[in-house]
Short mmCIF file of C-alpha atoms in Angstrom, two decimals:
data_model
loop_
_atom_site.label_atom_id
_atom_site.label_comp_id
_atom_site.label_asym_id
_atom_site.label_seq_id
_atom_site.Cartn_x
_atom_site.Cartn_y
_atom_site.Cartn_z
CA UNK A 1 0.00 0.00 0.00
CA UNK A 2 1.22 3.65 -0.70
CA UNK A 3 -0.27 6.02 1.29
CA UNK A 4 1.30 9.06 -0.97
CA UNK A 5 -0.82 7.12 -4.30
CA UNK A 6 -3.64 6.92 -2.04
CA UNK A 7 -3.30 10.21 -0.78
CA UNK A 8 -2.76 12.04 -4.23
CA UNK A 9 -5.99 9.86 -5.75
CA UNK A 10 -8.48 11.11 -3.19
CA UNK A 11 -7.16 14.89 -2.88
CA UNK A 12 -7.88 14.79 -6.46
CA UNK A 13 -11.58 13.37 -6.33
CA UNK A 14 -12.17 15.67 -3.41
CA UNK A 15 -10.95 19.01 -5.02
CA UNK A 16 -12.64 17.55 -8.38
CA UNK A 17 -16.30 17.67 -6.83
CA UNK A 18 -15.35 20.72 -4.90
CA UNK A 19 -14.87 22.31 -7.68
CA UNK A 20 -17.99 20.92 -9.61
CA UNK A 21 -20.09 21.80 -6.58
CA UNK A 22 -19.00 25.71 -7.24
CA UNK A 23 -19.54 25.71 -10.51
CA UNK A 24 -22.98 24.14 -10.26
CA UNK A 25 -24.75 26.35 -7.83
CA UNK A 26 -26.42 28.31 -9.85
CA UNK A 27 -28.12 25.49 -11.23
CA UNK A 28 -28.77 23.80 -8.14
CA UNK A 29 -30.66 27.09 -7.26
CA UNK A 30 -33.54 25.52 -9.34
CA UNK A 31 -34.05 22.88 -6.40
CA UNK A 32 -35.00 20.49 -9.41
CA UNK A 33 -35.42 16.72 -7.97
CA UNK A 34 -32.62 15.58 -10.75
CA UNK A 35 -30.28 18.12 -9.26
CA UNK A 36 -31.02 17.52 -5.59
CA UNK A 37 -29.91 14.13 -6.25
CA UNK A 38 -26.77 14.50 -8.30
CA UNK A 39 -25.99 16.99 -5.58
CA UNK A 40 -26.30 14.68 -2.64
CA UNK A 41 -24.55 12.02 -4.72
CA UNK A 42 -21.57 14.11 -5.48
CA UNK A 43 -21.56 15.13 -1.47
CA UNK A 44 -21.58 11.44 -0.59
CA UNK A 45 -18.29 10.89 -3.20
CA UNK A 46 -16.52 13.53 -2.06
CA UNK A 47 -17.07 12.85 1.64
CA UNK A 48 -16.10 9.15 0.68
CA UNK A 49 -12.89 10.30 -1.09
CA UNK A 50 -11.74 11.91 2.59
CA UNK A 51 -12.69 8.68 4.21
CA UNK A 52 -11.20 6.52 2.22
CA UNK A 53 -7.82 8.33 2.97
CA UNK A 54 -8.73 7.68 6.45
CA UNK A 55 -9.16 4.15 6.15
CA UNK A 56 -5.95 3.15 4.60
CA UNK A 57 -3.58 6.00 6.61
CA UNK A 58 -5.16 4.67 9.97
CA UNK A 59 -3.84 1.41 8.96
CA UNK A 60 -1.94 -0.62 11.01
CA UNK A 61 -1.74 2.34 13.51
CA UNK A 62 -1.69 1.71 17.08
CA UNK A 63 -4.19 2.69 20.10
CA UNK A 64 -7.79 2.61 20.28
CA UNK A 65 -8.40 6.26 18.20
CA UNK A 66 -6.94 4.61 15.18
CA UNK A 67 -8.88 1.04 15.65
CA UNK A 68 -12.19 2.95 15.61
CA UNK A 69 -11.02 4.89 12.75
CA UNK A 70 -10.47 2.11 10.57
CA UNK A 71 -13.24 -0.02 11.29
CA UNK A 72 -15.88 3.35 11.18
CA UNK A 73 -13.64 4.27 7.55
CA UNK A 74 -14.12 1.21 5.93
CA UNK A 75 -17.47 0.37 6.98
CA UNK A 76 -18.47 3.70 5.88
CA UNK A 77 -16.73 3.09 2.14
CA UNK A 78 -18.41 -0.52 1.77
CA UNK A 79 -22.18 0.77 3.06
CA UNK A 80 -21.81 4.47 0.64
CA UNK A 81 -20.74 2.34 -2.34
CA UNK A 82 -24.22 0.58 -2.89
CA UNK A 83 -25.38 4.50 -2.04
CA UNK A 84 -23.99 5.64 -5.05
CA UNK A 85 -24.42 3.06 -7.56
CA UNK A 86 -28.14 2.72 -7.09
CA UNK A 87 -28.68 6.81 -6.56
CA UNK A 88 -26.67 6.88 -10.14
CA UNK A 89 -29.29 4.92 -11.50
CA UNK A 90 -32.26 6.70 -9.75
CA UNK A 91 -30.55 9.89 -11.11
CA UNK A 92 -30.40 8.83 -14.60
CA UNK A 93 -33.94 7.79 -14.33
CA UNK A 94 -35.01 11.12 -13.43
CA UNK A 95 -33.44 12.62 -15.82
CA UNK A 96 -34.31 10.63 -18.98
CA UNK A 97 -37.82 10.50 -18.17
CA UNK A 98 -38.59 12.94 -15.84
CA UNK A 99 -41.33 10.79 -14.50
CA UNK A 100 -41.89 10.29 -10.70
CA UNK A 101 -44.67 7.58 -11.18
CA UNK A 102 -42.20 5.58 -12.93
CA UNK A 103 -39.48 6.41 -10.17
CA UNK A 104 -42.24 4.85 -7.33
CA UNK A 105 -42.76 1.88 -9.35
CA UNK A 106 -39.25 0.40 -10.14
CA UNK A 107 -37.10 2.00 -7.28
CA UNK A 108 -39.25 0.34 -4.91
CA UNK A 109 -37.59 -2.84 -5.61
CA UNK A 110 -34.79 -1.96 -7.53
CA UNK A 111 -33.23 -0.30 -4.31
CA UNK A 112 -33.59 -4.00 -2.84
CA UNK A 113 -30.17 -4.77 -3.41
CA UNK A 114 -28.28 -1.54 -2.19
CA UNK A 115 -30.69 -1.96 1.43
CA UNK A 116 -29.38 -4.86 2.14
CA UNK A 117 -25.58 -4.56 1.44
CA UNK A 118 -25.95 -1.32 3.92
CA UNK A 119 -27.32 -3.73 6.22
CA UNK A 120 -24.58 -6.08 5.72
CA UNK A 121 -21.85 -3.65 5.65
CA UNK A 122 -22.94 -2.25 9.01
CA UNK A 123 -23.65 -5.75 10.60
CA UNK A 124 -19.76 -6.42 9.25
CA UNK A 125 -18.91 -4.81 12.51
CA UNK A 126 -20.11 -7.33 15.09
CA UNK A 127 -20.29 -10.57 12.53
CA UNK A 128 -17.06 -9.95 10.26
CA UNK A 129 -18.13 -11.48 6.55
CA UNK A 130 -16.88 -8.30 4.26
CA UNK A 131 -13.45 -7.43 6.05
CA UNK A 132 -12.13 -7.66 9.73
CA UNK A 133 -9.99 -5.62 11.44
CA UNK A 134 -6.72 -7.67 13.64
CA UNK A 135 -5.31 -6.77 16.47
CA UNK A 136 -2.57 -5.35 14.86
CA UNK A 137 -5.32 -2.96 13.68
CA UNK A 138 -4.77 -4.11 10.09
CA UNK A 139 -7.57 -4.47 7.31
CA UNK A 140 -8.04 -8.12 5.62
CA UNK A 141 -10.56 -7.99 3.31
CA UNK A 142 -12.83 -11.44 3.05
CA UNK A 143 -14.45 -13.23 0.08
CA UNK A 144 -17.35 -11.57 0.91
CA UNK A 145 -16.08 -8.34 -0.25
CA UNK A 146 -16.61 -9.05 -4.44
CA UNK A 147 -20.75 -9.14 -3.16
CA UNK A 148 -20.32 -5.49 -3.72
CA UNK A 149 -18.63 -5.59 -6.40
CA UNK A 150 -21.46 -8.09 -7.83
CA UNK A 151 -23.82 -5.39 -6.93
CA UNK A 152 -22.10 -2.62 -8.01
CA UNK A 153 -21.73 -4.52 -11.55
CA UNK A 154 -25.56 -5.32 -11.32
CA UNK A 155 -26.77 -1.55 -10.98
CA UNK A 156 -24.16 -0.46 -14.29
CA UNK A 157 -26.21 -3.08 -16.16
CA UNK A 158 -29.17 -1.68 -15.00
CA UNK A 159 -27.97 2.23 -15.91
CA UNK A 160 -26.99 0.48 -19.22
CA UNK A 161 -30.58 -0.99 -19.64
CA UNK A 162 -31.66 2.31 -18.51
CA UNK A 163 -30.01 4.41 -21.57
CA UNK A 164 -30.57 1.65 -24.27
CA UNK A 165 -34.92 1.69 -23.23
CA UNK A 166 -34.56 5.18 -23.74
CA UNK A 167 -33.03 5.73 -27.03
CA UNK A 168 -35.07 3.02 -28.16
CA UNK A 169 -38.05 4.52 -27.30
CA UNK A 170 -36.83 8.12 -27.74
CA UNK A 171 -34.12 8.18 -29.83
CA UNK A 172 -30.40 9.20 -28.62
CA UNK A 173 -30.40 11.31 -25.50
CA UNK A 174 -28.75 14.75 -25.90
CA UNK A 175 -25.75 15.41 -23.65
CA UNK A 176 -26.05 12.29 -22.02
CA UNK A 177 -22.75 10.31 -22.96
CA UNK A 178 -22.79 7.66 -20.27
CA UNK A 179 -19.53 5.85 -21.41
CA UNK A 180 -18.11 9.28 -19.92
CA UNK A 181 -19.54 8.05 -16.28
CA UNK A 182 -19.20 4.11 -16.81
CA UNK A 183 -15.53 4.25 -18.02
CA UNK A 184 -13.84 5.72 -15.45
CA UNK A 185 -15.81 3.74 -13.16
CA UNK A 186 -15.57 0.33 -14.60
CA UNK A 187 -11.53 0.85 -14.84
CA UNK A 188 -11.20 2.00 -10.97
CA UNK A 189 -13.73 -0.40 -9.37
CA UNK A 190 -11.96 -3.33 -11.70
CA UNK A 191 -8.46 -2.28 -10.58
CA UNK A 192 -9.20 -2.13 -6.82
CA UNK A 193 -11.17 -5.58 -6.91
CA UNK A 194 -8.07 -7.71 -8.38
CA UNK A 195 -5.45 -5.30 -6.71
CA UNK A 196 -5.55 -5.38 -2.66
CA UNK A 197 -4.21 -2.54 -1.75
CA UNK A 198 -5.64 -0.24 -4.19
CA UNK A 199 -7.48 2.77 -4.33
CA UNK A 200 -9.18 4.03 -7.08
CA UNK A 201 -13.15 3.40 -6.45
CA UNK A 202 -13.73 7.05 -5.00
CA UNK A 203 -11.54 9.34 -7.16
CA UNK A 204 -12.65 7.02 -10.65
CA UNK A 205 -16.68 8.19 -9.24
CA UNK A 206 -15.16 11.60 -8.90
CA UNK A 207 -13.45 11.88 -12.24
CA UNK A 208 -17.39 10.09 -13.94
CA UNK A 209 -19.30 12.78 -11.89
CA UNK A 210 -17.23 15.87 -13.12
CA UNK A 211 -17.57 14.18 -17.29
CA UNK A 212 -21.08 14.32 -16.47
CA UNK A 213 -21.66 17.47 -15.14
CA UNK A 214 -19.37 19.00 -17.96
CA UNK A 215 -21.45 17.42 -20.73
CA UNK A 216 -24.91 18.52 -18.63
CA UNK A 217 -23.13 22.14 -19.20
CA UNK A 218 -24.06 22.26 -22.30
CA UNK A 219 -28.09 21.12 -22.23
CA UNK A 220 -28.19 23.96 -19.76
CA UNK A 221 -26.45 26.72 -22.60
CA UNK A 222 -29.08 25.14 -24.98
CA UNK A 223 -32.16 25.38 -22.86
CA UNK A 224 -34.99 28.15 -22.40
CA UNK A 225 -35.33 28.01 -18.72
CA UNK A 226 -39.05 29.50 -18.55
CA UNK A 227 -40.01 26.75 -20.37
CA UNK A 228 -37.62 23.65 -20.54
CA UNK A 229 -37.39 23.65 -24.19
CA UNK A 230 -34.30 23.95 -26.86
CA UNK A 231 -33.55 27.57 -27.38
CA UNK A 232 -32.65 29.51 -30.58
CA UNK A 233 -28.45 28.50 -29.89
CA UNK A 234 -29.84 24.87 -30.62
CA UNK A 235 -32.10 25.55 -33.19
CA UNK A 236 -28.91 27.22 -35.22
CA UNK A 237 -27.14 24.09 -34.10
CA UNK A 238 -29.06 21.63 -35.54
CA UNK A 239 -29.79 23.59 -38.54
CA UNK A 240 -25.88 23.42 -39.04
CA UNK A 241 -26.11 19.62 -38.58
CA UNK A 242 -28.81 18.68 -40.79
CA UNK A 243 -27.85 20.56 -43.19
CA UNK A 244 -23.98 18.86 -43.57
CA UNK A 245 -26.60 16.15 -45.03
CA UNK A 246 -26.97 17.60 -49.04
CA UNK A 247 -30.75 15.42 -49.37
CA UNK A 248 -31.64 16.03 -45.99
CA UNK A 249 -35.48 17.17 -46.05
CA UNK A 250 -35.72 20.05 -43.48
CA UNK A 251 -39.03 21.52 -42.25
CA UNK A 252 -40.37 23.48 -39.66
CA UNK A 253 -43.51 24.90 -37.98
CA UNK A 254 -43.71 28.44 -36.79
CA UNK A 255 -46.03 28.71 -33.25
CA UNK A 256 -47.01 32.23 -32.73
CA UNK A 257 -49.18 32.50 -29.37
CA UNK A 258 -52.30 34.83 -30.37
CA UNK A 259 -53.06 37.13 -28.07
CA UNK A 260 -50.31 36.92 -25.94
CA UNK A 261 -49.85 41.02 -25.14
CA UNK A 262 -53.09 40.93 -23.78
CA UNK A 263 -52.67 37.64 -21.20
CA UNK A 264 -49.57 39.98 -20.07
CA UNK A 265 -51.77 43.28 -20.02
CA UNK A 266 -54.57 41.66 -18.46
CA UNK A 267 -53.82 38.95 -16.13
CA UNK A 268 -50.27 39.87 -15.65
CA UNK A 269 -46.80 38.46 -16.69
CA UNK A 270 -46.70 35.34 -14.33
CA UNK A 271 -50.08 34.24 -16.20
CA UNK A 272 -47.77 34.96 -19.58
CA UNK A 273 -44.84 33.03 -18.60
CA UNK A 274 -47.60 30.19 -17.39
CA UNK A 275 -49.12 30.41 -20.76
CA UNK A 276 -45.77 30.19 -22.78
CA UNK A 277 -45.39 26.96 -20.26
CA UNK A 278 -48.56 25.80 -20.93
CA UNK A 279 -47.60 26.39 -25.10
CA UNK A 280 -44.38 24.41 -24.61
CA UNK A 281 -46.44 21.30 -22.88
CA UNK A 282 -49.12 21.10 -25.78
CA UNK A 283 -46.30 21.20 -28.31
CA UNK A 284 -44.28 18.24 -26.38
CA UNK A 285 -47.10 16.36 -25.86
CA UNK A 286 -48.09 16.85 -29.93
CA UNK A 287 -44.65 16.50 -31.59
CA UNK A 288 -43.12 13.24 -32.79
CA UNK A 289 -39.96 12.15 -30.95
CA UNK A 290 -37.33 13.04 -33.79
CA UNK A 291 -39.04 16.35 -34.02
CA UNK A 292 -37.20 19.43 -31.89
CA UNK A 293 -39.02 21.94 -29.89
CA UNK A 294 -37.70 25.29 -29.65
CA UNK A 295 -39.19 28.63 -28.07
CA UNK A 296 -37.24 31.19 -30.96
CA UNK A 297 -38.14 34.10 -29.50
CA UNK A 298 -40.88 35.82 -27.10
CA UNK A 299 -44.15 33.69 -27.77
CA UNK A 300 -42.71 32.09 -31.08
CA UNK A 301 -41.96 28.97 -30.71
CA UNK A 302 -40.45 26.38 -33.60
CA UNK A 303 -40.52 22.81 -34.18
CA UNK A 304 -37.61 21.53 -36.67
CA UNK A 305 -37.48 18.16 -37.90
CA UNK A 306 -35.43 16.38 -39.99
CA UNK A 307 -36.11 13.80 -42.95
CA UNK A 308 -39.81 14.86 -43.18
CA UNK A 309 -42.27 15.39 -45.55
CA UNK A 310 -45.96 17.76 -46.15
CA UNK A 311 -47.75 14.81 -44.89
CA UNK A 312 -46.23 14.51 -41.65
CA UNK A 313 -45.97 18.39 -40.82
CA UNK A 314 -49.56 18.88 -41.52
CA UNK A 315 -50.38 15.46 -39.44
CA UNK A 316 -48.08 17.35 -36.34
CA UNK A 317 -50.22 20.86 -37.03
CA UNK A 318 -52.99 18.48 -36.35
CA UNK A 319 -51.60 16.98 -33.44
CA UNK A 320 -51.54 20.90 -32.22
CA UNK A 321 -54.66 21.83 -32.74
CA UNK A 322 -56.17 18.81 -31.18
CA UNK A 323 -53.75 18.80 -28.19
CA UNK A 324 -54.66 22.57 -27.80
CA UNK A 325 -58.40 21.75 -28.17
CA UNK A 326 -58.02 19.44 -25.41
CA UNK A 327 -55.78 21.88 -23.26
CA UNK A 328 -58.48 24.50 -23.26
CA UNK A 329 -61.01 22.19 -22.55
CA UNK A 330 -59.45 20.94 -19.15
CA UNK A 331 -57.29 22.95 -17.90
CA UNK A 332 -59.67 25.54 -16.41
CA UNK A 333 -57.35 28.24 -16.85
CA UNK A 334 -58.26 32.25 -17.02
CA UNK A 335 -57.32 32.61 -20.24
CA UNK A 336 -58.12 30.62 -23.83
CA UNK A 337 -54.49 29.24 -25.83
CA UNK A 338 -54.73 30.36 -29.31
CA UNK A 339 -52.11 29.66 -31.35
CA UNK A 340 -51.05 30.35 -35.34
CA UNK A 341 -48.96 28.40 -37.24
CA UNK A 342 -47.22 27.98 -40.49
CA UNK A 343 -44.53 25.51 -41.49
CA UNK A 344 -42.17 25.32 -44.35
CA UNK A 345 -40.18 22.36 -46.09
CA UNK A 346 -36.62 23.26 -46.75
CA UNK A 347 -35.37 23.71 -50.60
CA UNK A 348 -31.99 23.18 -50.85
CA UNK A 349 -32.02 24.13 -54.30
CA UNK A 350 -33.27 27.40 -53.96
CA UNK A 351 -32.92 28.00 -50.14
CA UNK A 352 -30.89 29.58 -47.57
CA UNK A 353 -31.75 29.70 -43.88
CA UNK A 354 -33.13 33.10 -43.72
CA UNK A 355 -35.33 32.15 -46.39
CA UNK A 356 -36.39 29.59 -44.66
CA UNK A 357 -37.29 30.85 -41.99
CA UNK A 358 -38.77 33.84 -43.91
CA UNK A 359 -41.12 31.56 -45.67
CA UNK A 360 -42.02 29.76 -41.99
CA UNK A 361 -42.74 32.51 -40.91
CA UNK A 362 -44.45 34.28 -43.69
CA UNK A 363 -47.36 30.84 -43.91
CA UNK A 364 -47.97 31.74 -40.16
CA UNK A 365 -48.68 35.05 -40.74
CA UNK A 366 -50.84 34.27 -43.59
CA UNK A 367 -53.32 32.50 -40.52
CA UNK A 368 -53.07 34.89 -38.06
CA UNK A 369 -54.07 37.76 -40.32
CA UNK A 370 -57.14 34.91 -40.96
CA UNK A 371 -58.20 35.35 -37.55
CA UNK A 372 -57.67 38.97 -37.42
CA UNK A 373 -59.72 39.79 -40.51
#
């Protein structure tokens, strides 16, 4: 064992997540459930990464103090490791799918697993199974260790499972590259099980944690934060990439909110942001899943999608109107959602992006003055 290696590793997790921690409270001023979580996860790993320094430096010391230390170090390390794992998954979860009926009904029994290796790890202390401590005060580890590693491997496979459903379903999840979590992890949990001696599980969950959060930086550059969708920055972006693509068929539908000055003037402007919410829900819950949803500007929203056709952007304007019809309907709110739209389908021949977007935008103009006249 070399206390300097071990030393160095977990100085480095711990000033990694201090630093993340800094840099992400401005979003964690939200109070968003995701957030909360990866929060209290990174807490846990950095709290772990001081520990773990603690277990192996109080090794082999003698006196009481340093007994007690040992035993409370590495019984702390084997019962936060399930912690983590599981929390990961609960995290991704949450974040894919944003759903917390979905959360009740798996986590229920998918946090099975990490229960009851807490339960052992703490028991570990009275009936030794995991690792015992000598008299010498020096740390064995027993078979029963690799359990957690079992379980550790077991909740990956399950994050895995996780992203693959998703995409599936979905399509690929935007600046969510989980290899950047599950590599570093996979190496430094691998290295420590065949290595005794070794210390990597902490600052390898450090070094995942900050790849996240750096790749999570840029969803939050990309977002709207009124109303959780794309904002014009990612509607350029994706113009850029669809159009590397020389027979890619472009459109997109231009949302104007009618009205919208006078829900402000009348109600006032926390019954306007709740509309443009409101807007952003009926055009989620309308669009296919390839299909983007942007808010462009004010109370214009647009929805860009890629390898289309007229068919299908006059079948999602009908989506609108329907899910609209139904919004007003049920919602009970003080105000009526009106909205105007006009799409376009991108000519490459004889296109460029503002005249695009001119031609979007001139069709939805074309219905408001409609309902105007």
């Amino acid at each position: 064992m070399n206390i300097l290696a071990v030393a160095i590793a977990d100085c480095m997790g711990f000033i990694l997540l201090i630093a993340l921690l800094v840099s992400s409270r401005v979003r964690r001023a939200k109070r968003d459930l995701e957030l909360k979580i990866f929060t209290y996860i990174t807490i846990l790993t950095m709290v772990s990464c001081v520990v773990d320094f603690f277990s192996f430096y109080s090794d082999g010391k003698p006196g009481k103090l340093w007994h007690f230390i040992n035993v409370f170090a590495n019984t702390f390390c084997f019962m936060s490791n399930p912690v983590f794992i599981s929390c990961w998954c609960l995290y991704e979860d949450i974040k894919l799918y944003n759903s917390k009926a979905r959360v009740k009904r798996i986590y229920t029994k998918a946090f099975i697993p990490a229960v009851i290796m807490v339960i052992v790890a703490f028991l570990n202390i009275f009936f030794p199974i995991i690792f015992y401590i000598d008299e010498a005060n020096v740390y064995h580890r027993l078979n029963a260790n690799y359990a957690f590693y079992v379980v550790d491997l077991g909740y990956l496979v399950m994050s895995i499972v996780i992203l693959i459903c998703y995409e599936k379903r979905y399509g690929k999840a935007k600046f969510f590259p989980l290899y950047l979590m599950m590599g570093p992890i996979v190496l430094g949990t691998g290295i420590q099980a065949m290595f005794y001696g070794v210390s990597l599980i902490w600052v390898s969950l450090a070094i995942g944690l900050t790849a996240i959060y750096m790749s999570l930086q840029n969803e939050f550059s990309y977002l709207d934060t009124l109303t959780g969708l794309y904002n014009r920055a990612y509607l350029d972006y994706q113009m850029d990439n669809f159009l590397k693509d020389k027979n890619a068929v472009i459109g997109a539908i231009m949302i104007d909110v009618d009205y919208f000055k006078s829900i402000n003037d009348t109600l006032g402007h926390s019954a306007g942001d709740e509309a443009l919410v409101d807007v952003a829900r009926v055009i989620i819950l309308s669009k296919p899943d390839k299909a983007i949803a942007t808010r462009f500007a004010g109370d214009e929203f647009i929805v860009l999608v890629n390898n289309t056709s007229h068919y299908e952007m006059q079948n999602i304007i009908r989506n609108i109107r329907e899910e609209l019809k139904i919004f007003n309907e049920n919602e009970g709110r003080h105000y009526k959602l009106s909205l105007s739209l006009g799409y376009a389908i991108y000519d490459v021949a004889k296109d460029d992006r503002d005249g695009f977007f001119r031609r979007m935008d001139d069709n939805m103009y074309e219905e408001k003055k409609l309902k105007h006249s």
